[in-house]
Amino acid sequence: CSRVQLGGIPDLRRVGDGIQAPIQVWFSDINEGDPIVLPDVAVPKGDRMEGARVYIWWTGTNEIDRAVIILSRDLLPEEMGSVMLEELTQSLGFLTDLEGTAYAETSIFSETSNAVTRLTGQDRMALRRHYPR
């Protein structure tokens, strides 16, 4: 599809060949635990695949220039919406995951759960405070 609605992100679009998207998403054939090696993606040597990984690059003025999201082949279809929303949110500079059962059902940043599929509560507030209209 050329346009999708994903967890409250209204305008995620596929770009044509040869166009450099500011956020690239790679649906890889890399298994969890394997080294990350992809053509045209410079990742730190020795990094290993998790369910998904996000990398961001900064400009000289500390603004995010671009991001790459890599999804492993082991990611289950029922986890895709939550994981993709988490990685997209993290590509905006929110790189810290949250540990603890209090976040499992309430935050996209939960380290132990993929239950959240919409930005609500403190997640939404954090984004609005960092990126006001």
PDB file of C-alpha atoms in Angstrom:
ATOM      1  CA  CYS A   1       0.000   0.000   0.000  1.00  0.00           C
ATOM      2  CA  SER A   2       1.163   3.534  -0.525  1.00  0.00           C
ATOM      3  CA  ARG A   3      -0.380   5.050   2.601  1.00  0.00           C
ATOM      4  CA  VAL A   4      -1.187   3.520   5.962  1.00  0.00           C
ATOM      5  CA  GLN A   5      -2.649   4.635   9.284  1.00  0.00           C
ATOM      6  CA  LEU A   6      -0.552   3.223  12.094  1.00  0.00           C
ATOM      7  CA  GLY A   7      -1.353   3.779  15.742  1.00  0.00           C
ATOM      8  CA  GLY A   8      -2.316   7.429  15.429  1.00  0.00           C
ATOM      9  CA  ILE A   9       0.450   8.325  12.956  1.00  0.00           C
ATOM     10  CA  PRO A  10      -1.728   9.687  10.137  1.00  0.00           C
ATOM     11  CA  ASP A  11       0.672  10.076   7.257  1.00  0.00           C
ATOM     12  CA  LEU A  12       3.196   7.274   6.880  1.00  0.00           C
ATOM     13  CA  ARG A  13       3.972   6.894   3.177  1.00  0.00           C
ATOM     14  CA  ARG A  14       6.010   4.619   0.996  1.00  0.00           C
ATOM     15  CA  VAL A  15       8.429   6.555  -1.177  1.00  0.00           C
ATOM     16  CA  GLY A  16       9.471   5.638  -4.695  1.00  0.00           C
ATOM     17  CA  ASP A  17      12.725   3.992  -5.694  1.00  0.00           C
ATOM     18  CA  GLY A  18      15.721   6.292  -5.514  1.00  0.00           C
ATOM     19  CA  ILE A  19      14.109   8.658  -2.991  1.00  0.00           C
ATOM     20  CA  GLN A  20      15.836   8.913   0.393  1.00  0.00           C
ATOM     21  CA  ALA A  21      13.125   8.782   3.082  1.00  0.00           C
ATOM     22  CA  PRO A  22      13.885  10.518   6.396  1.00  0.00           C
ATOM     23  CA  ILE A  23      12.796   7.342   8.201  1.00  0.00           C
ATOM     24  CA  GLN A  24      13.641   4.083   6.465  1.00  0.00           C
ATOM     25  CA  VAL A  25      11.979   0.828   7.510  1.00  0.00           C
ATOM     26  CA  TRP A  26      13.686  -2.458   6.656  1.00  0.00           C
ATOM     27  CA  PHE A  27      11.746  -5.726   6.903  1.00  0.00           C
ATOM     28  CA  SER A  28      14.858  -7.880   7.155  1.00  0.00           C
ATOM     29  CA  ASP A  29      15.671 -11.553   6.865  1.00  0.00           C
ATOM     30  CA  ILE A  30      17.869 -11.260   9.941  1.00  0.00           C
ATOM     31  CA  ASN A  31      17.062 -13.537  12.878  1.00  0.00           C
ATOM     32  CA  GLU A  32      17.162 -12.271  16.458  1.00  0.00           C
ATOM     33  CA  GLY A  33      20.687 -12.638  17.818  1.00  0.00           C
ATOM     34  CA  ASP A  34      22.358 -12.555  14.388  1.00  0.00           C
ATOM     35  CA  PRO A  35      24.746  -9.763  13.367  1.00  0.00           C
ATOM     36  CA  ILE A  36      23.084  -6.859  11.565  1.00  0.00           C
ATOM     37  CA  VAL A  37      24.412  -6.618   8.038  1.00  0.00           C
ATOM     38  CA  LEU A  38      22.352  -4.779   5.437  1.00  0.00           C
ATOM     39  CA  PRO A  39      23.329  -3.118   2.175  1.00  0.00           C
ATOM     40  CA  ASP A  40      23.300   0.678   2.332  1.00  0.00           C
ATOM     41  CA  VAL A  41      22.757   0.768   6.118  1.00  0.00           C
ATOM     42  CA  ALA A  42      25.754   1.751   8.235  1.00  0.00           C
ATOM     43  CA  VAL A  43      25.202   0.248  11.668  1.00  0.00           C
ATOM     44  CA  PRO A  44      27.828  -0.097  14.406  1.00  0.00           C
ATOM     45  CA  LYS A  45      29.997  -3.153  13.763  1.00  0.00           C
ATOM     46  CA  GLY A  46      29.022  -6.063  15.971  1.00  0.00           C
ATOM     47  CA  ASP A  47      25.440  -4.965  16.638  1.00  0.00           C
ATOM     48  CA  ARG A  48      23.088  -7.929  16.885  1.00  0.00           C
ATOM     49  CA  MET A  49      19.453  -8.083  15.892  1.00  0.00           C
ATOM     50  CA  GLU A  50      16.697  -7.867  18.454  1.00  0.00           C
ATOM     51  CA  GLY A  51      13.008  -7.979  17.581  1.00  0.00           C
ATOM     52  CA  ALA A  52      13.600  -4.557  16.072  1.00  0.00           C
ATOM     53  CA  ARG A  53      16.350  -1.933  16.119  1.00  0.00           C
ATOM     54  CA  VAL A  54      16.312   1.797  15.488  1.00  0.00           C
ATOM     55  CA  TYR A  55      19.270   3.988  14.579  1.00  0.00           C
ATOM     56  CA  ILE A  56      19.182   7.773  14.339  1.00  0.00           C
ATOM     57  CA  TRP A  57      21.650  10.264  12.895  1.00  0.00           C
ATOM     58  CA  TRP A  58      22.019  13.840  14.141  1.00  0.00           C
ATOM     59  CA  THR A  59      22.998  17.051  12.387  1.00  0.00           C
ATOM     60  CA  GLY A  60      25.667  19.398  13.718  1.00  0.00           C
ATOM     61  CA  THR A  61      22.895  21.367  15.433  1.00  0.00           C
ATOM     62  CA  ASN A  62      21.590  18.338  17.373  1.00  0.00           C
ATOM     63  CA  GLU A  63      18.549  17.844  15.170  1.00  0.00           C
ATOM     64  CA  ILE A  64      17.585  14.375  14.005  1.00  0.00           C
ATOM     65  CA  ASP A  65      18.546  14.090  10.358  1.00  0.00           C
ATOM     66  CA  ARG A  66      17.336  10.581   9.553  1.00  0.00           C
ATOM     67  CA  ALA A  67      16.489   7.226  11.067  1.00  0.00           C
ATOM     68  CA  VAL A  68      16.587   3.567  10.094  1.00  0.00           C
ATOM     69  CA  ILE A  69      14.265   0.976  11.625  1.00  0.00           C
ATOM     70  CA  ILE A  70      15.139  -2.693  11.127  1.00  0.00           C
ATOM     71  CA  LEU A  71      12.593  -5.393  11.924  1.00  0.00           C
ATOM     72  CA  SER A  72      13.739  -8.997  12.431  1.00  0.00           C
ATOM     73  CA  ARG A  73      12.283 -11.936  10.576  1.00  0.00           C
ATOM     74  CA  ASP A  74      11.299 -13.434  13.967  1.00  0.00           C
ATOM     75  CA  LEU A  75       8.835 -10.651  14.764  1.00  0.00           C
ATOM     76  CA  LEU A  76       5.343 -12.115  15.112  1.00  0.00           C
ATOM     77  CA  PRO A  77       2.532 -10.554  13.028  1.00  0.00           C
ATOM     78  CA  GLU A  78       0.490  -9.796  16.152  1.00  0.00           C
ATOM     79  CA  GLU A  79       3.433  -7.794  17.566  1.00  0.00           C
ATOM     80  CA  MET A  80       4.044  -5.761  14.409  1.00  0.00           C
ATOM     81  CA  GLY A  81       1.728  -2.805  15.163  1.00  0.00           C
ATOM     82  CA  SER A  82       3.099  -2.218  18.651  1.00  0.00           C
ATOM     83  CA  VAL A  83       6.732  -2.764  17.698  1.00  0.00           C
ATOM     84  CA  MET A  84       6.487  -0.528  14.633  1.00  0.00           C
ATOM     85  CA  LEU A  85       4.851   2.278  16.625  1.00  0.00           C
ATOM     86  CA  GLU A  86       7.529   1.974  19.318  1.00  0.00           C
ATOM     87  CA  GLU A  87      10.361   2.128  16.788  1.00  0.00           C
ATOM     88  CA  LEU A  88       8.782   5.076  14.946  1.00  0.00           C
ATOM     89  CA  THR A  89       8.401   6.918  18.252  1.00  0.00           C
ATOM     90  CA  GLN A  90      11.964   6.091  19.212  1.00  0.00           C
ATOM     91  CA  SER A  91      13.165   7.347  15.820  1.00  0.00           C
ATOM     92  CA  LEU A  92      11.954  10.780  16.974  1.00  0.00           C
ATOM     93  CA  GLY A  93      14.600  10.716  19.703  1.00  0.00           C
ATOM     94  CA  PHE A  94      12.857   8.827  22.504  1.00  0.00           C
ATOM     95  CA  LEU A  95      15.388   6.008  22.756  1.00  0.00           C
ATOM     96  CA  THR A  96      14.879   4.845  26.344  1.00  0.00           C
ATOM     97  CA  ASP A  97      12.734   1.791  27.098  1.00  0.00           C
ATOM     98  CA  LEU A  98      10.851   1.552  30.399  1.00  0.00           C
ATOM     99  CA  GLU A  99      11.068  -1.442  32.701  1.00  0.00           C
ATOM    100  CA  GLY A 100       8.384  -2.456  35.156  1.00  0.00           C
ATOM    101  CA  THR A 101       4.928  -3.951  35.139  1.00  0.00           C
ATOM    102  CA  ALA A 102       3.290  -0.532  35.540  1.00  0.00           C
ATOM    103  CA  TYR A 103       4.225   0.281  31.934  1.00  0.00           C
ATOM    104  CA  ALA A 104       3.280  -3.040  30.300  1.00  0.00           C
ATOM    105  CA  GLU A 105      -0.269  -1.994  29.440  1.00  0.00           C
ATOM    106  CA  THR A 106       0.191   1.799  29.363  1.00  0.00           C
ATOM    107  CA  SER A 107       3.379   2.762  27.522  1.00  0.00           C
ATOM    108  CA  ILE A 108       4.726   2.117  24.040  1.00  0.00           C
ATOM    109  CA  PHE A 109       8.175   2.163  25.662  1.00  0.00           C
ATOM    110  CA  SER A 110       7.529  -0.932  27.811  1.00  0.00           C
ATOM    111  CA  GLU A 111      10.536  -3.246  27.633  1.00  0.00           C
ATOM    112  CA  THR A 112       8.484  -6.308  28.596  1.00  0.00           C
ATOM    113  CA  SER A 113       5.274  -5.947  26.592  1.00  0.00           C
ATOM    114  CA  ASN A 114       3.969  -5.282  23.098  1.00  0.00           C
ATOM    115  CA  ALA A 115       0.408  -4.662  24.258  1.00  0.00           C
ATOM    116  CA  VAL A 116       0.239  -0.929  23.493  1.00  0.00           C
ATOM    117  CA  THR A 117      -0.772   0.014  19.947  1.00  0.00           C
ATOM    118  CA  ARG A 118      -1.758   3.694  20.415  1.00  0.00           C
ATOM    119  CA  LEU A 119       0.027   6.662  21.913  1.00  0.00           C
ATOM    120  CA  THR A 120      -1.897   7.774  24.983  1.00  0.00           C
ATOM    121  CA  GLY A 121      -1.265   9.238  28.430  1.00  0.00           C
ATOM    122  CA  GLN A 122       2.325  10.048  29.287  1.00  0.00           C
ATOM    123  CA  ASP A 123       3.654   8.837  25.913  1.00  0.00           C
ATOM    124  CA  ARG A 124       1.469  11.314  24.046  1.00  0.00           C
ATOM    125  CA  MET A 125       2.288  14.068  26.536  1.00  0.00           C
ATOM    126  CA  ALA A 126       6.047  13.478  26.145  1.00  0.00           C
ATOM    127  CA  LEU A 127       5.785  13.769  22.356  1.00  0.00           C
ATOM    128  CA  ARG A 128       3.705  16.940  22.573  1.00  0.00           C
ATOM    129  CA  ARG A 129       6.149  18.553  24.995  1.00  0.00           C
ATOM    130  CA  HIS A 130       9.137  17.751  22.794  1.00  0.00           C
ATOM    131  CA  TYR A 131       7.414  18.510  19.492  1.00  0.00           C
ATOM    132  CA  PRO A 132       4.803  21.225  20.066  1.00  0.00           C
ATOM    133  CA  ARG A 133       2.546  22.153  17.166  1.00  0.00           C
TER     134      ARG A 133
END
